[in-house]
């Protein structure tokens, strides 16, 4: 998943580890937009549209609700543009807005009491259909969908937004060690799922 | 909030996740095109609605409008204020006074006119003046400007009768004759004696000589 940032070929996953000059690019675009530059917003939007939408849809799993939340996120960003400070990395700010909007959505839906993200129901398809899906679809997406919400959130903030553990911990409101623990569990499950998928796919291909 | 340098443990975790992603090729999910357009429009609309730089650009227009309105208001107030004479008006007034005094001087230099009742021309003119104009004179008598105007008018009337060749002595005599014919003998005699004193060289008509002659 390679997305352009200020320099072509830079993936979001490497954003945080880039030089301070490169990392400041999105922040400058955001400040330029707040000062009235509409084109700066267009560039910023182009950089983050798929990442943000993917993050929301993979969390909510409802296209209609995702569309609504996605628009709400950008609306909050647009209306709050004057409150943005360049001390905060732009992706961290954007995905904090997105995460809060998703949490608000779940609260409104009364899916989780106390503001915790809901434990989303895993795919209800049978084993045969599952194996077909994993073969047709990208297996990682399906594996992420099966993760517990807190672990999925950490994974998506890394894969979609390219944030480091400190930023993810900051956004999710936990300390870095908790965040690291969630990621470790998630990674183990994902690797196991991927191995199972590979084995299933390999077995089916061998049988054919 | 700048990211801290990740530890080796964190780096390893993240690398494993990135490798997993690279191997699985998790697809990008595109938002609907309509939503893209809606968000972009919203961003531009907000800028046009509440843009501080735009407000800054329009600030000079607001200032210019205020100045224009103030200028127009000043103009209107000047137009509506009561007239106060300026230096040019003062000089015009003094010139007028000078001309009036010169006219008075020239008038006093001319020989005195006979007493009012003897001015037959004036009497005739008064008799001939229409009633409306007399009323107008009385109404306008208060105004100094109108009085002067009327006086000038009467003056010009005198000049006109003189220019017409009417002799004041004869006119007076005519008047005395009218009195005599109306049977006002005493008044006619009194006027005739006065006339004779005023014009001793004038020859007396017969009716006047009879009137002066003592009755027996």
mmCIF file of C-alpha atoms in Angstrom, chain B residues 17-212:
data_model
loop_
_atom_site.group_PDB
_atom_site.id
_atom_site.type_symbol
_atom_site.label_atom_id
_atom_site.label_comp_id
_atom_site.label_asym_id
_atom_site.label_seq_id
_atom_site.Cartn_x
_atom_site.Cartn_y
_atom_site.Cartn_z
ATOM 1 C CA UNK B 17 3.553 -5.717 10.162
ATOM 2 C CA UNK B 18 4.872 -3.875 7.122
ATOM 3 C CA UNK B 19 6.282 -7.112 5.706
ATOM 4 C CA UNK B 20 2.944 -8.794 6.268
ATOM 5 C CA UNK B 21 1.233 -5.950 4.425
ATOM 6 C CA UNK B 22 3.713 -6.097 1.549
ATOM 7 C CA UNK B 23 3.151 -9.843 1.177
ATOM 8 C CA UNK B 24 -0.645 -9.656 1.410
ATOM 9 C CA UNK B 25 -1.124 -6.581 -0.790
ATOM 10 C CA UNK B 26 -4.066 -5.242 1.172
ATOM 11 C CA UNK B 27 -6.129 -3.334 -1.420
ATOM 12 C CA UNK B 28 -6.807 0.355 -1.197
ATOM 13 C CA UNK B 29 -10.436 1.294 -0.734
ATOM 14 C CA UNK B 30 -11.555 4.307 -2.709
ATOM 15 C CA UNK B 31 -14.240 6.589 -1.319
ATOM 16 C CA UNK B 32 -17.169 7.236 -3.698
ATOM 17 C CA UNK B 33 -16.493 9.951 -6.255
ATOM 18 C CA UNK B 34 -19.561 11.901 -5.160
ATOM 19 C CA UNK B 35 -18.255 12.089 -1.627
ATOM 20 C CA UNK B 36 -14.875 13.229 -2.909
ATOM 21 C CA UNK B 37 -16.572 16.049 -4.748
ATOM 22 C CA UNK B 38 -18.754 16.947 -1.780
ATOM 23 C CA UNK B 39 -15.756 17.210 0.535
ATOM 24 C CA UNK B 40 -13.762 19.318 -1.916
ATOM 25 C CA UNK B 41 -16.723 21.616 -2.441
ATOM 26 C CA UNK B 42 -17.196 21.935 1.293
ATOM 27 C CA UNK B 43 -13.556 22.915 1.710
ATOM 28 C CA UNK B 44 -13.833 25.647 -0.902
ATOM 29 C CA UNK B 45 -17.176 26.870 0.355
ATOM 30 C CA UNK B 46 -15.807 27.270 3.853
ATOM 31 C CA UNK B 47 -12.872 29.264 2.544
ATOM 32 C CA UNK B 48 -15.130 31.613 0.633
ATOM 33 C CA UNK B 49 -17.481 31.928 3.565
ATOM 34 C CA UNK B 50 -15.082 32.723 6.394
ATOM 35 C CA UNK B 51 -11.704 33.428 4.887
ATOM 36 C CA UNK B 52 -9.673 35.919 6.927
ATOM 37 C CA UNK B 53 -7.370 36.760 3.947
ATOM 38 C CA UNK B 54 -10.388 37.455 1.778
ATOM 39 C CA UNK B 55 -11.795 39.692 4.479
ATOM 40 C CA UNK B 56 -8.462 41.490 4.519
ATOM 41 C CA UNK B 57 -8.641 42.057 0.790
ATOM 42 C CA UNK B 58 -12.136 43.520 1.079
ATOM 43 C CA UNK B 59 -11.211 45.774 3.970
ATOM 44 C CA UNK B 60 -10.065 48.618 1.687
ATOM 45 C CA UNK B 61 -13.376 48.485 -0.177
ATOM 46 C CA UNK B 62 -15.225 48.924 3.107
ATOM 47 C CA UNK B 63 -13.020 51.896 3.972
ATOM 48 C CA UNK B 64 -13.582 53.479 0.593
ATOM 49 C CA UNK B 65 -17.348 53.033 0.896
ATOM 50 C CA UNK B 66 -17.360 54.676 4.326
ATOM 51 C CA UNK B 67 -15.342 57.627 3.044
ATOM 52 C CA UNK B 68 -17.672 58.034 0.048
ATOM 53 C CA UNK B 69 -20.756 57.998 2.249
ATOM 54 C CA UNK B 70 -19.219 60.594 4.568
ATOM 55 C CA UNK B 71 -18.387 62.810 1.604
ATOM 56 C CA UNK B 72 -21.925 62.579 0.214
ATOM 57 C CA UNK B 73 -23.404 63.361 3.645
ATOM 58 C CA UNK B 74 -21.159 66.421 3.945
ATOM 59 C CA UNK B 75 -22.234 67.594 0.502
ATOM 60 C CA UNK B 76 -25.911 67.258 1.334
ATOM 61 C CA UNK B 77 -25.521 69.123 4.633
ATOM 62 C CA UNK B 78 -23.725 71.977 2.863
ATOM 63 C CA UNK B 79 -26.470 72.237 0.260
ATOM 64 C CA UNK B 80 -29.197 72.301 2.905
ATOM 65 C CA UNK B 81 -27.506 74.799 5.307
ATOM 66 C CA UNK B 82 -28.762 78.489 5.331
ATOM 67 C CA UNK B 83 -26.939 80.912 2.972
ATOM 68 C CA UNK B 84 -24.211 83.021 4.500
ATOM 69 C CA UNK B 85 -22.823 85.889 2.401
ATOM 70 C CA UNK B 86 -19.216 85.638 1.465
ATOM 71 C CA UNK B 87 -16.631 88.293 0.594
ATOM 72 C CA UNK B 88 -17.937 88.598 -2.962
ATOM 73 C CA UNK B 89 -21.425 89.379 -1.652
ATOM 74 C CA UNK B 90 -20.064 92.066 0.664
ATOM 75 C CA UNK B 91 -18.324 93.852 -2.159
ATOM 76 C CA UNK B 92 -21.508 93.708 -4.224
ATOM 77 C CA UNK B 93 -23.503 95.232 -1.353
ATOM 78 C CA UNK B 94 -21.069 98.104 -0.874
ATOM 79 C CA UNK B 95 -21.184 98.838 -4.600
ATOM 80 C CA UNK B 96 -24.958 98.994 -4.469
ATOM 81 C CA UNK B 97 -24.908 101.398 -1.520
ATOM 82 C CA UNK B 98 -22.478 103.611 -3.368
ATOM 83 C CA UNK B 99 -24.709 103.784 -6.420
ATOM 84 C CA UNK B 100 -27.753 104.595 -4.243
ATOM 85 C CA UNK B 101 -25.961 107.455 -2.504
ATOM 86 C CA UNK B 102 -24.837 108.869 -5.863
ATOM 87 C CA UNK B 103 -28.418 108.783 -7.046
ATOM 88 C CA UNK B 104 -29.597 110.604 -3.887
ATOM 89 C CA UNK B 105 -27.007 113.301 -4.409
ATOM 90 C CA UNK B 106 -28.052 113.857 -8.001
ATOM 91 C CA UNK B 107 -31.701 114.046 -6.932
ATOM 92 C CA UNK B 108 -31.014 116.684 -4.265
ATOM 93 C CA UNK B 109 -29.103 118.781 -6.843
ATOM 94 C CA UNK B 110 -32.205 119.145 -9.090
ATOM 95 C CA UNK B 111 -34.748 122.063 -8.394
ATOM 96 C CA UNK B 112 -37.397 121.362 -5.852
ATOM 97 C CA UNK B 113 -40.659 120.149 -7.191
ATOM 98 C CA UNK B 114 -43.899 122.029 -6.406
ATOM 99 C CA UNK B 115 -45.813 121.014 -3.297
ATOM 100 C CA UNK B 116 -47.563 117.700 -3.466
ATOM 101 C CA UNK B 117 -51.124 118.865 -4.118
ATOM 102 C CA UNK B 118 -49.992 120.991 -7.029
ATOM 103 C CA UNK B 119 -48.528 118.053 -8.914
ATOM 104 C CA UNK B 120 -51.275 117.573 -11.427
ATOM 105 C CA UNK B 121 -49.408 114.820 -13.182
ATOM 106 C CA UNK B 122 -49.061 112.889 -9.934
ATOM 107 C CA UNK B 123 -52.740 113.461 -9.134
ATOM 108 C CA UNK B 124 -53.776 112.321 -12.537
ATOM 109 C CA UNK B 125 -51.588 109.276 -12.254
ATOM 110 C CA UNK B 126 -53.037 108.390 -8.882
ATOM 111 C CA UNK B 127 -56.495 108.697 -10.319
ATOM 112 C CA UNK B 128 -55.548 106.561 -13.239
ATOM 113 C CA UNK B 129 -53.845 103.826 -11.210
ATOM 114 C CA UNK B 130 -55.966 100.723 -11.110
ATOM 115 C CA UNK B 131 -57.374 99.639 -7.810
ATOM 116 C CA UNK B 132 -55.389 96.357 -7.828
ATOM 117 C CA UNK B 133 -52.074 98.051 -8.087
ATOM 118 C CA UNK B 134 -52.948 100.346 -5.209
ATOM 119 C CA UNK B 135 -53.786 97.375 -3.046
ATOM 120 C CA UNK B 136 -50.585 95.769 -4.091
ATOM 121 C CA UNK B 137 -48.696 98.875 -3.070
ATOM 122 C CA UNK B 138 -50.250 98.865 0.378
ATOM 123 C CA UNK B 139 -49.535 95.195 0.868
ATOM 124 C CA UNK B 140 -45.960 95.489 -0.218
ATOM 125 C CA UNK B 141 -45.369 98.730 1.630
ATOM 126 C CA UNK B 142 -43.621 96.977 4.525
ATOM 127 C CA UNK B 143 -40.816 95.677 2.412
ATOM 128 C CA UNK B 144 -38.028 98.248 1.964
ATOM 129 C CA UNK B 145 -37.049 96.635 -1.269
ATOM 130 C CA UNK B 146 -40.569 96.967 -2.669
ATOM 131 C CA UNK B 147 -40.975 100.548 -1.436
ATOM 132 C CA UNK B 148 -37.835 101.558 -3.217
ATOM 133 C CA UNK B 149 -39.021 99.778 -6.287
ATOM 134 C CA UNK B 150 -42.360 101.578 -6.174
ATOM 135 C CA UNK B 151 -40.681 104.927 -5.612
ATOM 136 C CA UNK B 152 -38.536 104.322 -8.629
ATOM 137 C CA UNK B 153 -41.635 103.450 -10.607
ATOM 138 C CA UNK B 154 -43.412 106.680 -9.592
ATOM 139 C CA UNK B 155 -40.319 108.662 -10.356
ATOM 140 C CA UNK B 156 -40.193 107.243 -13.801
ATOM 141 C CA UNK B 157 -43.873 108.125 -14.217
ATOM 142 C CA UNK B 158 -43.061 111.814 -13.433
ATOM 143 C CA UNK B 159 -40.312 111.754 -15.938
ATOM 144 C CA UNK B 160 -42.688 110.325 -18.489
ATOM 145 C CA UNK B 161 -45.311 113.099 -18.021
ATOM 146 C CA UNK B 162 -42.663 115.814 -18.275
ATOM 147 C CA UNK B 163 -41.325 114.156 -21.383
ATOM 148 C CA UNK B 164 -44.880 114.193 -22.779
ATOM 149 C CA UNK B 165 -44.757 118.071 -22.709
ATOM 150 C CA UNK B 166 -47.442 118.725 -20.037
ATOM 151 C CA UNK B 167 -46.873 122.096 -18.259
ATOM 152 C CA UNK B 168 -47.286 121.811 -14.472
ATOM 153 C CA UNK B 169 -48.634 125.398 -14.275
ATOM 154 C CA UNK B 170 -51.341 124.702 -16.807
ATOM 155 C CA UNK B 171 -52.169 121.377 -15.217
ATOM 156 C CA UNK B 172 -52.600 123.097 -11.868
ATOM 157 C CA UNK B 173 -54.728 125.705 -13.486
ATOM 158 C CA UNK B 174 -56.885 122.998 -15.023
ATOM 159 C CA UNK B 175 -57.442 121.561 -11.610
ATOM 160 C CA UNK B 176 -58.443 124.988 -10.229
ATOM 161 C CA UNK B 177 -60.874 125.428 -13.112
ATOM 162 C CA UNK B 178 -62.463 122.069 -12.301
ATOM 163 C CA UNK B 179 -62.946 123.189 -8.694
ATOM 164 C CA UNK B 180 -64.483 126.439 -9.870
ATOM 165 C CA UNK B 181 -66.847 124.627 -12.232
ATOM 166 C CA UNK B 182 -67.938 122.296 -9.473
ATOM 167 C CA UNK B 183 -69.039 125.318 -7.440
ATOM 168 C CA UNK B 184 -66.182 125.192 -4.965
ATOM 169 C CA UNK B 185 -65.411 128.806 -5.369
ATOM 170 C CA UNK B 186 -63.562 129.450 -2.111
ATOM 171 C CA UNK B 187 -61.249 126.484 -2.679
ATOM 172 C CA UNK B 188 -60.715 127.460 -6.277
ATOM 173 C CA UNK B 189 -59.897 131.016 -5.245
ATOM 174 C CA UNK B 190 -57.446 129.889 -2.619
ATOM 175 C CA UNK B 191 -55.705 127.578 -5.082
ATOM 176 C CA UNK B 192 -55.658 130.279 -7.736
ATOM 177 C CA UNK B 193 -54.002 132.775 -5.413
ATOM 178 C CA UNK B 194 -51.360 130.243 -4.583
ATOM 179 C CA UNK B 195 -50.909 129.495 -8.255
ATOM 180 C CA UNK B 196 -50.490 133.168 -9.026
ATOM 181 C CA UNK B 197 -47.809 133.505 -6.380
ATOM 182 C CA UNK B 198 -46.016 130.444 -7.825
ATOM 183 C CA UNK B 199 -46.331 131.579 -11.409
ATOM 184 C CA UNK B 200 -46.645 135.397 -11.384
ATOM 185 C CA UNK B 201 -45.566 135.680 -15.023
ATOM 186 C CA UNK B 202 -48.229 133.331 -16.321
ATOM 187 C CA UNK B 203 -51.166 135.058 -18.037
ATOM 188 C CA UNK B 204 -54.558 134.553 -16.397
ATOM 189 C CA UNK B 205 -57.450 133.158 -18.370
ATOM 190 C CA UNK B 206 -60.794 134.991 -18.268
ATOM 191 C CA UNK B 207 -62.519 132.697 -15.825
ATOM 192 C CA UNK B 208 -59.528 133.043 -13.457
ATOM 193 C CA UNK B 209 -59.536 136.882 -13.753
ATOM 194 C CA UNK B 210 -63.298 136.936 -13.007
ATOM 195 C CA UNK B 211 -62.723 134.721 -10.005
ATOM 196 C CA UNK B 212 -60.035 137.066 -8.659
#
